[in-house]
Coordinates of C-alpha atoms in Angstrom, one line a residue:
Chain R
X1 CA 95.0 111.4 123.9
X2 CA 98.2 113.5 124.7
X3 CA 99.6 111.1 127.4
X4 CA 98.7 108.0 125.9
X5 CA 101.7 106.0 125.5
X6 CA 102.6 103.7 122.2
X7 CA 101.1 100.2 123.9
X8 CA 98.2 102.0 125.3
X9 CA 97.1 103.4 122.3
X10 CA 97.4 100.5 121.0
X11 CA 94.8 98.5 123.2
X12 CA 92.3 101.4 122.7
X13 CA 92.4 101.2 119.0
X14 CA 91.9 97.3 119.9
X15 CA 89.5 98.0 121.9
X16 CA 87.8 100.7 119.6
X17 CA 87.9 98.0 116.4
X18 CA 86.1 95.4 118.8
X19 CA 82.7 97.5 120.0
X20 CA 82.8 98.4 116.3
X21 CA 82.7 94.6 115.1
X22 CA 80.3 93.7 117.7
X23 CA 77.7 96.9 116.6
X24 CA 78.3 95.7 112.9
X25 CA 77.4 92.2 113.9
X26 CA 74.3 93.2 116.1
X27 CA 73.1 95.4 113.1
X28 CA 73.4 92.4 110.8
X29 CA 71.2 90.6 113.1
X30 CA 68.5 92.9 113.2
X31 CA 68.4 93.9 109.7
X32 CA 68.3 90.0 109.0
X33 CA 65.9 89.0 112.0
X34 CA 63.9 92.1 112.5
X35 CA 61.6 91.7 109.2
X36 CA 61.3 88.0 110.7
X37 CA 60.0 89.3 113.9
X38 CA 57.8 92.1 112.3
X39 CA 56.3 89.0 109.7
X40 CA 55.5 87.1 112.7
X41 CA 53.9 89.8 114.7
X42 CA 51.5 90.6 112.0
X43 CA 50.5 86.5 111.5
X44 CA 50.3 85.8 114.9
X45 CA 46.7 86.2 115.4
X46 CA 45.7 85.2 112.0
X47 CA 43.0 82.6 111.4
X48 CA 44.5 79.2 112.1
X49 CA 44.5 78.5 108.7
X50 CA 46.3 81.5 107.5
X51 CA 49.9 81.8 107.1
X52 CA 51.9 81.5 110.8
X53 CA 55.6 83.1 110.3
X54 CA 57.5 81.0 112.7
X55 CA 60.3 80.1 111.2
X56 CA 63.1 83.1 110.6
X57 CA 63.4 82.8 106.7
X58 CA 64.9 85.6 106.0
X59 CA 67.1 86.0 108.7
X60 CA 68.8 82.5 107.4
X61 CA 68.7 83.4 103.9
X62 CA 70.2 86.1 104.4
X63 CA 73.1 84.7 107.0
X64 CA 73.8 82.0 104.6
X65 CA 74.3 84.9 101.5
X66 CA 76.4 86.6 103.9
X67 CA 78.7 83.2 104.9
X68 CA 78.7 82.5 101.3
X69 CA 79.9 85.8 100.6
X70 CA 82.3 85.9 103.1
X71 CA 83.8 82.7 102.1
X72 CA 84.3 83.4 98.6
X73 CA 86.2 86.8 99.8
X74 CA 88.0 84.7 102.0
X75 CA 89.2 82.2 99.0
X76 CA 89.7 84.8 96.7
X77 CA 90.7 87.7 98.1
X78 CA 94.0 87.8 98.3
X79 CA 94.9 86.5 94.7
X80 CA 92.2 88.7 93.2
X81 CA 93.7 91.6 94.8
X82 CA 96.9 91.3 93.9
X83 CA 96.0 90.6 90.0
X84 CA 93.9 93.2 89.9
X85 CA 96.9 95.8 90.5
X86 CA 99.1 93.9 87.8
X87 CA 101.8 93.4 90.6
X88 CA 104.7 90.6 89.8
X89 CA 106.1 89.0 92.7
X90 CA 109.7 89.5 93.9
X91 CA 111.6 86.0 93.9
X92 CA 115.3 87.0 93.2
X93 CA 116.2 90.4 93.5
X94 CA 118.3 92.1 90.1
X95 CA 118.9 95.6 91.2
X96 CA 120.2 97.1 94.7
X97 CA 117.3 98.8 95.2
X98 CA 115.2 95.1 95.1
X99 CA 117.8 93.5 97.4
X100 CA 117.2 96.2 99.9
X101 CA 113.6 95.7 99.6
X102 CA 114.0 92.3 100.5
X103 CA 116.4 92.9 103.2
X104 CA 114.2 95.6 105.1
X105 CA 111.2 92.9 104.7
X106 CA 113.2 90.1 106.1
X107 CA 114.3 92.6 109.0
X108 CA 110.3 93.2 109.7
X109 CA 109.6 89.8 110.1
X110 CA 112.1 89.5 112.7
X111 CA 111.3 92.4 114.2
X112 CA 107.4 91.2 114.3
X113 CA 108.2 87.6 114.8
X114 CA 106.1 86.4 111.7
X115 CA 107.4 84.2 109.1
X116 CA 108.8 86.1 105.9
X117 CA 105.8 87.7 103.6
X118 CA 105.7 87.1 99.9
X119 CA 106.7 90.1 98.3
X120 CA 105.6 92.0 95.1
X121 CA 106.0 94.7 93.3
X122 CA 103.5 97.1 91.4
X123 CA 104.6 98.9 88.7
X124 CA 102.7 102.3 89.2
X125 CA 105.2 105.7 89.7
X126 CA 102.9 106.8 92.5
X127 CA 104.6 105.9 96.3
X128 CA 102.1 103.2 98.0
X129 CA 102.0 99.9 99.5
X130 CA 99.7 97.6 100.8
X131 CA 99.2 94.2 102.8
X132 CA 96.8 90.8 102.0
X133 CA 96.5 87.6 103.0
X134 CA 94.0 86.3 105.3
X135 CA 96.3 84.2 107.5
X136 CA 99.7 85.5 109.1
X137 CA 101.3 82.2 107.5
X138 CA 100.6 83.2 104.0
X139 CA 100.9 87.1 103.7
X140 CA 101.9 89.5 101.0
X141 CA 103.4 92.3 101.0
X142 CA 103.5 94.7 97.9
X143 CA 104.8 98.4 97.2
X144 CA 105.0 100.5 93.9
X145 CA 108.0 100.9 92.0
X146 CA 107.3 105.0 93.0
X147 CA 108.0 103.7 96.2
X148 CA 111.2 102.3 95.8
X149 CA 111.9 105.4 93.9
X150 CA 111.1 107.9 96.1
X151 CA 112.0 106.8 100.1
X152 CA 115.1 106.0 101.7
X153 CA 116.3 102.7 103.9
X154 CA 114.8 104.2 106.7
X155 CA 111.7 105.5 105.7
X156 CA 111.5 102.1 103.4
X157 CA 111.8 100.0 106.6
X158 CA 109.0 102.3 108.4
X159 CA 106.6 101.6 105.4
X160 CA 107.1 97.9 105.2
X161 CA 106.7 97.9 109.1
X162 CA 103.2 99.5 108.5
X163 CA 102.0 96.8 106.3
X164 CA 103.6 94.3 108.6
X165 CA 101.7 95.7 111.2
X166 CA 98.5 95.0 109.4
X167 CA 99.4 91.8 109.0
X168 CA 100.1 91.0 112.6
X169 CA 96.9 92.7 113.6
X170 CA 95.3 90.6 111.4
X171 CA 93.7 93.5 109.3
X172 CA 93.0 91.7 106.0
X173 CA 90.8 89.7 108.1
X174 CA 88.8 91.9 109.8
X175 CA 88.5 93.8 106.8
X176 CA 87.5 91.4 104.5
X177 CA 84.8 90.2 106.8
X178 CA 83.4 94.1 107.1
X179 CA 83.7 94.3 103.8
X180 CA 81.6 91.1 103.0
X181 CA 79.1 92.2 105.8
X182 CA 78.6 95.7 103.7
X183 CA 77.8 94.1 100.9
X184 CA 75.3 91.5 102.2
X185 CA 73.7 94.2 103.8
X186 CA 73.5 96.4 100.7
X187 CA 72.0 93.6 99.0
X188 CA 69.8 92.9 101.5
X189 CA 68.6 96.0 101.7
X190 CA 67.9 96.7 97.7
X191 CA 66.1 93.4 97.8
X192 CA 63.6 94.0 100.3
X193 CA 62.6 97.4 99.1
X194 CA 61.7 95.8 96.2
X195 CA 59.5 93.7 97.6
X196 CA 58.0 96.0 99.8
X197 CA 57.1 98.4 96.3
X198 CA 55.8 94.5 94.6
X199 CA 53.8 93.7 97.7
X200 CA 52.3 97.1 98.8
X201 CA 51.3 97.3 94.9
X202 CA 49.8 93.6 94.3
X203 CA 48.5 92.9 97.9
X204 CA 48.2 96.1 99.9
X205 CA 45.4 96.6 100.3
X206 CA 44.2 93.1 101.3
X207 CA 46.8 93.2 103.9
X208 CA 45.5 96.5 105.1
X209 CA 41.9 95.8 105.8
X210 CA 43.1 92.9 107.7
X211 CA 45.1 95.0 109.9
X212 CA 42.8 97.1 110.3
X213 CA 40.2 94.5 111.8
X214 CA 42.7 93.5 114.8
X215 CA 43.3 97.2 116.5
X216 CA 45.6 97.0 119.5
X217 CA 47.4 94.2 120.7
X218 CA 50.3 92.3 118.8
X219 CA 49.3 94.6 115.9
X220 CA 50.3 97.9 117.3
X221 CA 54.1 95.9 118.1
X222 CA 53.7 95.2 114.6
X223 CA 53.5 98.3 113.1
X224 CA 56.0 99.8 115.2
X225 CA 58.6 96.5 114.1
X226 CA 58.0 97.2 111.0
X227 CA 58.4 100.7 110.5
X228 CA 61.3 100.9 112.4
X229 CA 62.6 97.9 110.4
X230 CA 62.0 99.6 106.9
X231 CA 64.1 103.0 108.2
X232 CA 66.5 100.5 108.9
X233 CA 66.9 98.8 106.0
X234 CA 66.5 102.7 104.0
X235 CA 69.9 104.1 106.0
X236 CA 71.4 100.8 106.2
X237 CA 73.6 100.1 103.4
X238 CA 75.2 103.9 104.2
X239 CA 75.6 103.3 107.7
X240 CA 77.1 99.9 107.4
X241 CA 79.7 101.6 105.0
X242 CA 80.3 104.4 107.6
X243 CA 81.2 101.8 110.7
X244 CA 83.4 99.8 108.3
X245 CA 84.9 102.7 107.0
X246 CA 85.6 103.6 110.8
X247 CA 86.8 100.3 111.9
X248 CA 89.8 100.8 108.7
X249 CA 90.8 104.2 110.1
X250 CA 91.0 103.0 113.3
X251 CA 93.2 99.8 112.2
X252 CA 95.3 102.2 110.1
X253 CA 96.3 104.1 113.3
X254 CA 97.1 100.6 114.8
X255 CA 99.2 99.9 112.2
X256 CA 101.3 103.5 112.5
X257 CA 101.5 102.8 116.4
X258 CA 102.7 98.8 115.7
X259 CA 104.7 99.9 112.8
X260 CA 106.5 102.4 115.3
X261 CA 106.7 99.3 117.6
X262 CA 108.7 97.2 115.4
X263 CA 111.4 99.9 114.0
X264 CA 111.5 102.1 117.3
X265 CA 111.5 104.7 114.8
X266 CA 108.3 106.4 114.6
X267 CA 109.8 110.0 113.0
X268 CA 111.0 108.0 109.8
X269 CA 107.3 106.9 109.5
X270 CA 106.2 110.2 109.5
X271 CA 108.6 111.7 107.3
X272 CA 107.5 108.6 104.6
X273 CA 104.2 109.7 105.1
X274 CA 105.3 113.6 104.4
X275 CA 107.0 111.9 100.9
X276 CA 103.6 109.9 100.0
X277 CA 101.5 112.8 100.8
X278 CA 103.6 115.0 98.9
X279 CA 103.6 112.9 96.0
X280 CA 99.5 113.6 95.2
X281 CA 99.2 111.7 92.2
X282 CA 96.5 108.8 92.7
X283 CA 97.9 105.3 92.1
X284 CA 96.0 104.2 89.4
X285 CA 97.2 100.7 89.4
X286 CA 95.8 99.9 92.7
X287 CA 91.7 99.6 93.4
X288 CA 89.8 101.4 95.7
X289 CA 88.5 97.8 97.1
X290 CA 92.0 97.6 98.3
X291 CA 92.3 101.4 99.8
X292 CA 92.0 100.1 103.5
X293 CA 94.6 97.9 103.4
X294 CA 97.7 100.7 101.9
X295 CA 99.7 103.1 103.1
X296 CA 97.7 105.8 101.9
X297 CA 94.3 106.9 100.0
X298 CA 95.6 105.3 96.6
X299 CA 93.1 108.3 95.0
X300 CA 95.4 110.7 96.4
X301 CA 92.3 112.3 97.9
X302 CA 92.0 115.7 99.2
X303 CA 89.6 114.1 101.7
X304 CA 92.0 113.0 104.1
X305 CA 93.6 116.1 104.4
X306 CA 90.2 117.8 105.5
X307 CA 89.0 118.1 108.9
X308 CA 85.9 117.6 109.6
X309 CA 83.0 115.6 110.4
X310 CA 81.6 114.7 106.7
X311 CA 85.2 114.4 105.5
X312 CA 86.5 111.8 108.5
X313 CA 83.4 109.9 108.3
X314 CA 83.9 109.1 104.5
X315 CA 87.5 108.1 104.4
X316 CA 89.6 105.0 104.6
X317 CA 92.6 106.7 106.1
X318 CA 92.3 109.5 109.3
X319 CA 94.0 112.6 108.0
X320 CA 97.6 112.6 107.2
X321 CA 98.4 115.8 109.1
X322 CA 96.9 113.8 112.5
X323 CA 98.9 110.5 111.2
X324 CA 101.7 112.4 110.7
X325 CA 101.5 114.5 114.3
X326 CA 100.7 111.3 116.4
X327 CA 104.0 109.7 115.2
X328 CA 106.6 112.9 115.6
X329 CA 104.7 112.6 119.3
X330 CA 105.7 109.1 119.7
X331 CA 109.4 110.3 118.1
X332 CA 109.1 113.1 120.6
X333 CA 108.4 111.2 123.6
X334 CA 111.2 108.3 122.7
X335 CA 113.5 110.9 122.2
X336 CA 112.7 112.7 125.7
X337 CA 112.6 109.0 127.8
X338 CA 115.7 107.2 125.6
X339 CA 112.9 104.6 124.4
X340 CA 109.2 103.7 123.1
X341 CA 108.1 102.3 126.3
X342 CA 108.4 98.5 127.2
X343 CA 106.1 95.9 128.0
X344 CA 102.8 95.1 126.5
Chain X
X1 CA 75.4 72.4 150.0
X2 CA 78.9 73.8 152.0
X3 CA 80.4 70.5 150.1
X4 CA 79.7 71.3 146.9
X5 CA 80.7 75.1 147.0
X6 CA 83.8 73.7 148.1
X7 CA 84.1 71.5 145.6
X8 CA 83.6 74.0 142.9
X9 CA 86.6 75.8 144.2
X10 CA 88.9 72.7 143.9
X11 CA 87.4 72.4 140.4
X12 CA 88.5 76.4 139.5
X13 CA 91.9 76.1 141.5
X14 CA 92.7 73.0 139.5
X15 CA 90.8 75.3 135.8
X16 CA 93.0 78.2 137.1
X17 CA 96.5 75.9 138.0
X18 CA 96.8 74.1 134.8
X19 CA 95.9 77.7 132.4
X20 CA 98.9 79.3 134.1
X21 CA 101.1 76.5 134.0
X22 CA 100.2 76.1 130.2
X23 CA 100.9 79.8 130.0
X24 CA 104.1 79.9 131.3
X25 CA 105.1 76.8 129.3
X26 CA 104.0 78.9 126.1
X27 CA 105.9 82.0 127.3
X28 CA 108.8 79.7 128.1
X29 CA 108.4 78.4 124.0
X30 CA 108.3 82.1 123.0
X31 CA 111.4 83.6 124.3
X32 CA 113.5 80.5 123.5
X33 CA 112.0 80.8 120.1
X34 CA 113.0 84.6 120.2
X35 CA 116.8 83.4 121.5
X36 CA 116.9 80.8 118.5
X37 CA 116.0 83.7 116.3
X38 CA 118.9 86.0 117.9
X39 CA 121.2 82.9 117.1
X40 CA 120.3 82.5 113.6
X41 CA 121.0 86.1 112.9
X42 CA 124.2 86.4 114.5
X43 CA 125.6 83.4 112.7
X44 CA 124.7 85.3 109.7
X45 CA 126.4 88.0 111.0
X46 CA 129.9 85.8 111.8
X47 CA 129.6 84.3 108.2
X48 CA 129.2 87.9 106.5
X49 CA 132.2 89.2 107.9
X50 CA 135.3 86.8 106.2
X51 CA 133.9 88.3 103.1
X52 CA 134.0 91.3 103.6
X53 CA 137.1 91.2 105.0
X54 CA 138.3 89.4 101.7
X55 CA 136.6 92.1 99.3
X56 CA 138.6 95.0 101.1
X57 CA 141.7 93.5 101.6
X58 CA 143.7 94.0 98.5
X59 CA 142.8 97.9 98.1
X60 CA 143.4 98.6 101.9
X61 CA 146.3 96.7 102.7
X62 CA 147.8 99.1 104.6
X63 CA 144.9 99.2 107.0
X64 CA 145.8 95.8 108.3
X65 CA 144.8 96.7 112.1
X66 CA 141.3 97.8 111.3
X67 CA 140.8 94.5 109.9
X68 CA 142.2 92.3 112.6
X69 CA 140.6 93.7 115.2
X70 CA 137.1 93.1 113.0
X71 CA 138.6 89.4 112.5
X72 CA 139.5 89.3 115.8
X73 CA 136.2 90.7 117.5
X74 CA 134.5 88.1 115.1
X75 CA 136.6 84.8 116.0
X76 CA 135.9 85.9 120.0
X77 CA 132.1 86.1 119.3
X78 CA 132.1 83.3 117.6
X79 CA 133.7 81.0 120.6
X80 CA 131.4 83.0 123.4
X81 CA 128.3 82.5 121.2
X82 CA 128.9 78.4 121.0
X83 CA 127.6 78.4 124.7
X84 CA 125.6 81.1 125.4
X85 CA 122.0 80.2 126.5
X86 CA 118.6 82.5 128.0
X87 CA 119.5 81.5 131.7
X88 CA 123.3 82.1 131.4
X89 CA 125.9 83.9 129.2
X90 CA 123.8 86.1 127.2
X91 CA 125.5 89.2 128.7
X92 CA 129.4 88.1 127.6
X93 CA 127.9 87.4 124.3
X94 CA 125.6 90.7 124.3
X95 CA 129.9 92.3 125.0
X96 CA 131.7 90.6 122.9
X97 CA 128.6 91.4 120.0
X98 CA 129.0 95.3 120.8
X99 CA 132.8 95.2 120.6
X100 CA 132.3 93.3 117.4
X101 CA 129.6 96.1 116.5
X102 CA 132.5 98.7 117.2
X103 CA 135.7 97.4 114.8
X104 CA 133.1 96.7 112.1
X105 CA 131.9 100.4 112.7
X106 CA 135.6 101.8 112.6
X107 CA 136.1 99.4 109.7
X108 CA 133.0 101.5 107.6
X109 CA 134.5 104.6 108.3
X110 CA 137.5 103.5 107.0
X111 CA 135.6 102.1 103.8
X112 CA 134.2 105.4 103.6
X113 CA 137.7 106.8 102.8
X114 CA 138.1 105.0 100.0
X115 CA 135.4 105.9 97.4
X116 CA 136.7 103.4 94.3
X117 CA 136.3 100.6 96.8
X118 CA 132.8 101.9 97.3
X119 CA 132.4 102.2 93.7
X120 CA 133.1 98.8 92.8
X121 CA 130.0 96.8 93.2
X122 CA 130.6 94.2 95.5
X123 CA 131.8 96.3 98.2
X124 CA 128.5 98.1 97.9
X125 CA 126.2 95.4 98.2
X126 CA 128.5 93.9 101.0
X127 CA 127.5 97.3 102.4
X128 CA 124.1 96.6 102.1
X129 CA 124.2 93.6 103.3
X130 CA 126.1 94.1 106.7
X131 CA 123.9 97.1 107.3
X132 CA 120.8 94.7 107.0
X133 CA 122.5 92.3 109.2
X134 CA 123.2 94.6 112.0
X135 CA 119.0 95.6 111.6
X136 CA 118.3 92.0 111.6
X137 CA 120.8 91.3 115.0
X138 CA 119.0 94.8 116.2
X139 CA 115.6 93.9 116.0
X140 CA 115.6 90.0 116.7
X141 CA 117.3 91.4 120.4
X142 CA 114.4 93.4 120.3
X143 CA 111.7 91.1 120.2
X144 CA 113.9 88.7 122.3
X145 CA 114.1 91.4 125.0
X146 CA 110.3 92.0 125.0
X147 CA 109.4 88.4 125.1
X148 CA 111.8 88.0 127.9
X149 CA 111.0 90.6 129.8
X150 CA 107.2 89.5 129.8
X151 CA 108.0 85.9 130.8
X152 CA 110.7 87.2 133.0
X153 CA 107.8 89.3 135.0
X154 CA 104.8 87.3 134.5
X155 CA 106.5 84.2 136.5
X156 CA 107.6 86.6 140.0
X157 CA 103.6 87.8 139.9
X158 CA 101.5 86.2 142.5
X159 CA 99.6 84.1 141.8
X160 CA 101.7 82.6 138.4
X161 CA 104.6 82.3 140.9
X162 CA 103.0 79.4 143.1
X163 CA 103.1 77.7 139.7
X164 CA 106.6 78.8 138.2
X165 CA 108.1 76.0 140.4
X166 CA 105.9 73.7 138.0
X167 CA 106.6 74.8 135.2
X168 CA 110.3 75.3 135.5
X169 CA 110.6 78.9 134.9
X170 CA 113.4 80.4 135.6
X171 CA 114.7 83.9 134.6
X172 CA 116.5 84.7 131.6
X173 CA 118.8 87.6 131.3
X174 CA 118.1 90.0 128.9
X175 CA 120.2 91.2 126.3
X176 CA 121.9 94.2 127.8
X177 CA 125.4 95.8 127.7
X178 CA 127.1 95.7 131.4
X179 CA 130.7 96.8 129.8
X180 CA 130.9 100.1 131.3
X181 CA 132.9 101.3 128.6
X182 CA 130.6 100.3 126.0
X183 CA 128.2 102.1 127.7
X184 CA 130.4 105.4 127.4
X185 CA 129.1 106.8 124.0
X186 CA 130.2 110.1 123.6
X187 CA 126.8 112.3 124.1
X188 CA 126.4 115.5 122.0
X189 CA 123.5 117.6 122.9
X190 CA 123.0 120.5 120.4
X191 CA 119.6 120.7 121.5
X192 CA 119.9 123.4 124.5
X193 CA 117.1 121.4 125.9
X194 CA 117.4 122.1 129.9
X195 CA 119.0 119.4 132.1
X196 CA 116.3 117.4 134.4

C-alpha cells in the first residue's frame, strides 16, 4: 500500500469495485436460481403426473422485481434525493461566497473534463456535500451552507473535486444499482421464509413422506440444494448490505485519489476532511439513503473513526484518520517528486 | 486447414488495424478538444483583464507601469494566441501566458497595498474572479497536458505506430515553459530536508 502511486491506486480500487460487482451479481443469481434448482431436484423423479419444475419461476420473478426496482431508482433517484434534503438549486449567485462556489465548480469540470454539474445548496449548518445523477451529462452537485461557512477556496475546491470525482467514476451508478440489488434481495429473502414457515406448516408432512420414499439419488442433491439455499437466503439480506457497503468505501477512496487528481492538491483535501471531521454534528438534513454518495458519514458517526473489523465492515466511509493519512501521503510524495505522477 | 488459419489472421490483423486507427482518431478528438478548452479559458482570461485594469486605474494612477506591462503582456498574448495550434506554437503562447501570469501577479501585490481599493466591492470580486480564471487556465493545461501526453505516447508504441501514418497522428507539444528565466523561481527551502 505504502508505494502505491496516485493512478495505481486508483486501478486497484477499480479493480477492487469490479470483483465486488461481479460477487454481488453471482449472489443474486443463486439466491434467485438456486430455490429453482433445489424445486426441480425434488420433482424430478415425481410421478409423471405430478408437478415437473422446469421452468425457473422464481429466479425470473425475482429478476424482473429487481429490474423494476432498479429502474424506478434509476428514474427517480436523483430528484428524490435531492428533495428529500430540502436543497434549492444555485442559478445566479447573490453573495461572494456563492460566486466562489460556482467558480471552484466550473474550475472542476475543466479540470475533469465533464460538462458543468447543476449545483445546489442545502441549508443544514453541518459541513457536507454530496454527488447524484445517474449520467455524467446531467449531474448535481450539492454542499451545506455549513460548508460554505466553514472551508476556505482551497479546501472548497478539494471538496467539490471529491464529488466530481464521483461523478466521473460514475458512482451514483454503481451505487444505485447495489443499492437496488440489496433491496431485491432483502425482499426476496423475507418472502421466501415466509413461505417456507406456510408450506412446512400446511404441507410438510406430505412432502416429507414423499421424500422419504426415494432415498439416494437426485434426492440427497436435493436436500443438500436446499439446505444450503435456505442458509443462504437467512444471511443474505446482511451480507448483501456488507459487500455494498464495501464496494462505497472502496469508491469513496477513488474519489479522494481522483479528487487529488484533478486539484494536484491532495493536503488541502485532507485538511477539509480535518474541518468536517471536526465539525461532529450529524447533518440532519441529508438521509442516510444518500450517506455513500457525501463527503462524510452525514450521522457524524463515531463509527468511522474506529478501527476495527465490526466497525469497517458496517460503514459507508473508511475511517477518516486512514482518509486523511493516505492523502498527506500523496501530499508527501508530490511534494518530495515536484508532481502527482503523470500518465494513466 | 493451413488456409483457413491463415485467413483468420488476415481477419484479426484487419479487427486489430481498424480498433487502433479508431483509437488514435479518438485520442486525436480528445486532446484537440482539451486545446479548444485551453483556448476558451484563456480568452476569458484576455477579456477579464481591461476591466480590471479599468476598476484600479483611478485610485492607482501613479502606478501607471504595473499596469502597462499587465496591458502590454495581455495585447502580446492575445496576437500569439490567434495562431497557436497542438502541432505548433503552443510553447510561445505557453511564454507569453507565464509573462502575462507574472505582471498580473506584481499587479496583486500592488492591489494588496491599497486596502480601500480592496474594500470596495468590485475590486474584490474582480479578485475573485481573476484568481478563478488563473484555476481555470491552470487546470484546462492540465488535462490538456495529460491528454496530450497519452496520445503523444500511445502513437510512437509499436504496434499503434504502423498505423499512426493512417491515422495522421502527429505529435503535439505540450504546454511547457522553455523561457529559462521563467523557469528561475526563486527556491526557498526552510525544510532542512537533505539535498539528493
Amino acid at each position: 500500500m505504502s508505494e502505491q502511486n496516485l493512478f495505481e491506486q486508483q486501478r486497484a480500487n477499480r479493480r477492487r469495485s469490479a470483483v465486488l460487482v461481479v460477487v454481488f451479481v453471482g449472489f443474486f443469481v443463486w439466491v434467485g436460481f438456486g430455490g429453482d434448482l433445489a424445486y426441480y431436484l425434488f420433482t424430478v423423479d415425481a410421478p409423471p403426473r405430478a408437478y415437473h419444475h422446469t421452468i425457473p419461476w422464481i429466479g425470473i420473478v425475482a429478476t424482473l422485481i429487481g429490474i423494476g426496482m432498479a429502474w424506478v431508482a434509476w428514474r427517480g433517484g436523483p430528484k428524490q434525493v435531492l428533495w428529500a434534503t430540502g436543497a434549492w438549486q444555485l442559478i445566479e449567485p447573490s453573495t461572494p461566497e456563492e460566486q466562489q462556489l460556482v467558480n471552484v465548480v466550473e474550475e472542476m469540470a475543466i479540470a475533469s473534463g465533464l460538462p458543468k454539474p447543476k449545483i445546489w445548496i442545502v441549508p443544514d449548518d453541518d459541513p457536507n456535500a454530496f454527488a447524484t445523477g445517474i449520467t455524467v451529462t446531467d449531474s448535481h452537485i450539492a454542499v451545506t451552507e455549513g460548508l460554505l461557512k466553514a472551508l476556505n477556496r482551497d479546501e472548497l475546491q478539494a471538496v467539490v473535486a471529491h464529488e466530481m470525482a464521483h461523478v466521473r467514476n460514475e458512482d451514483v451508478k454503481l451505487m444505485t444499482l447495489l443499492a437496488a440489488l440489496v433491496g431485491v434481495i432483502a425482499l426476496m429473502s423475507d418472502g421466501a421464509l415466509r413461505m417456507m414457515r406456510f408450506g412446512s406448516l400446511s404441507g410438510g408432512g406430505r412432502s416429507r413422506g414423499g421424500g422419504g420414499g426415494k432415498k439416494g439419488g437426485a434426492g440427497g442433491l436435493a436436500v443438500v440444494v436446499v439446505v444450503l439455499w435456505l442458509i443462504t437466503l437467512i444471511v443474505a439480506p446482511l451480507i448483501s448490505r456488507l459487500l455494498a457497503l464495501g464496494v462505497s468505501r472502496d469508491r469513496e477512496f477513488l474519489a479522494d485519489a481522483t479528487a487529488a487528481q484533478f486539484t494536484r492538491n491532495p493536503g488541502a483535501l485532507a485538511a477539509a476532511l480535518r474541518k468536517i471531521e471536526d465539525a461532529a454534528a450529524p447533518t440532519k438534513a441529508i438521509k442516510q439513503g444518500t450517506a455513500h454518495l457525501c463527503i462524510a458519514d452525514p450521522l457524524g458517526r463515531r463509527l468511522n473513526d474506529k478501527r476495527g473489523f465490526l466497525a469497517n465492515a458496517f460503514a459507508t466511509h473508511p475511517p477518516m484518520a486512514v482518509r486523511i493519512a493516505r492523502l498527506k501521503a500523496m501530499a508527501y510524495q508530490q511534494d518530495r517528486t515536484g508532481a502527482l505522477p503523470e500518465g494513466i | 486447414m493451413g488456409s483457413l488459419v491463415f485467413l483468420i489472421i488476415v481477419v484479426a490483423v484487419i479487427f486489430w488495424a481498424v480498433s487502433a486507427y479508431n483509437t488514435l482518431i479518438r485520442m486525436k478528438g480528445e486532446t484537440l478538444n482539451a486545446w479548444k478548452q485551453i483556448d476558451v479559458q484563456l480568452k476569458r482570461r484576455h477579456d477579464l483583464i481591461p476591466n480590471l485594469v479599468e476598476a484600479v486605474k483611478g485610485a492607482m494612477g501613479f502606478e501607471r507601469e504595473t499596469l502597462e506591462a499587465v496591458i502590454q503582456a495581455r495585447n502580446q498574448a492575445v496576437k500569439i494566441q490567434a495562431d497557436a495550434s497542438p502541432t505548433g506554437g503552443v510553447q510561445a503562447l505557453a511564454g507569453a501566458e507565464a509573462a502575462l501570469g507574472a505582471a498580473l501577479s506584481r499587479l496583486n501585490v500592488v492591489v494588496e497595498r491599497y486596502p480601500d481599493l480592496k474594500a470596495t466591492s468590485n475590486v474584490g470580486q474582480l479578485q475573485e474572479e481573476l484568481t478563478s480564471t488563473e484555476n481555470r487556465v491552470a487546470f484546462a493545461r492540465q488535462l490538456y497536458n495529460d491528454t496530450a501526453t497519452g496520445y503523444n505516447i500511445k502513437q510512437q508504441q509499436f504496434p499503434w505506430n504502423l498505423i499512426a501514418g493512417f491515422a495522421r497522428a502527429e505529435q503535439v507539444e505540450l504546454w511547457e515553459i522553455t523561457d529559462e528565466k521563467e523557469r528561475e523561481v526563486p527556491q526557498v527551502d526552510l525544510s532542512m530536508k537533505p539535498k539528493e
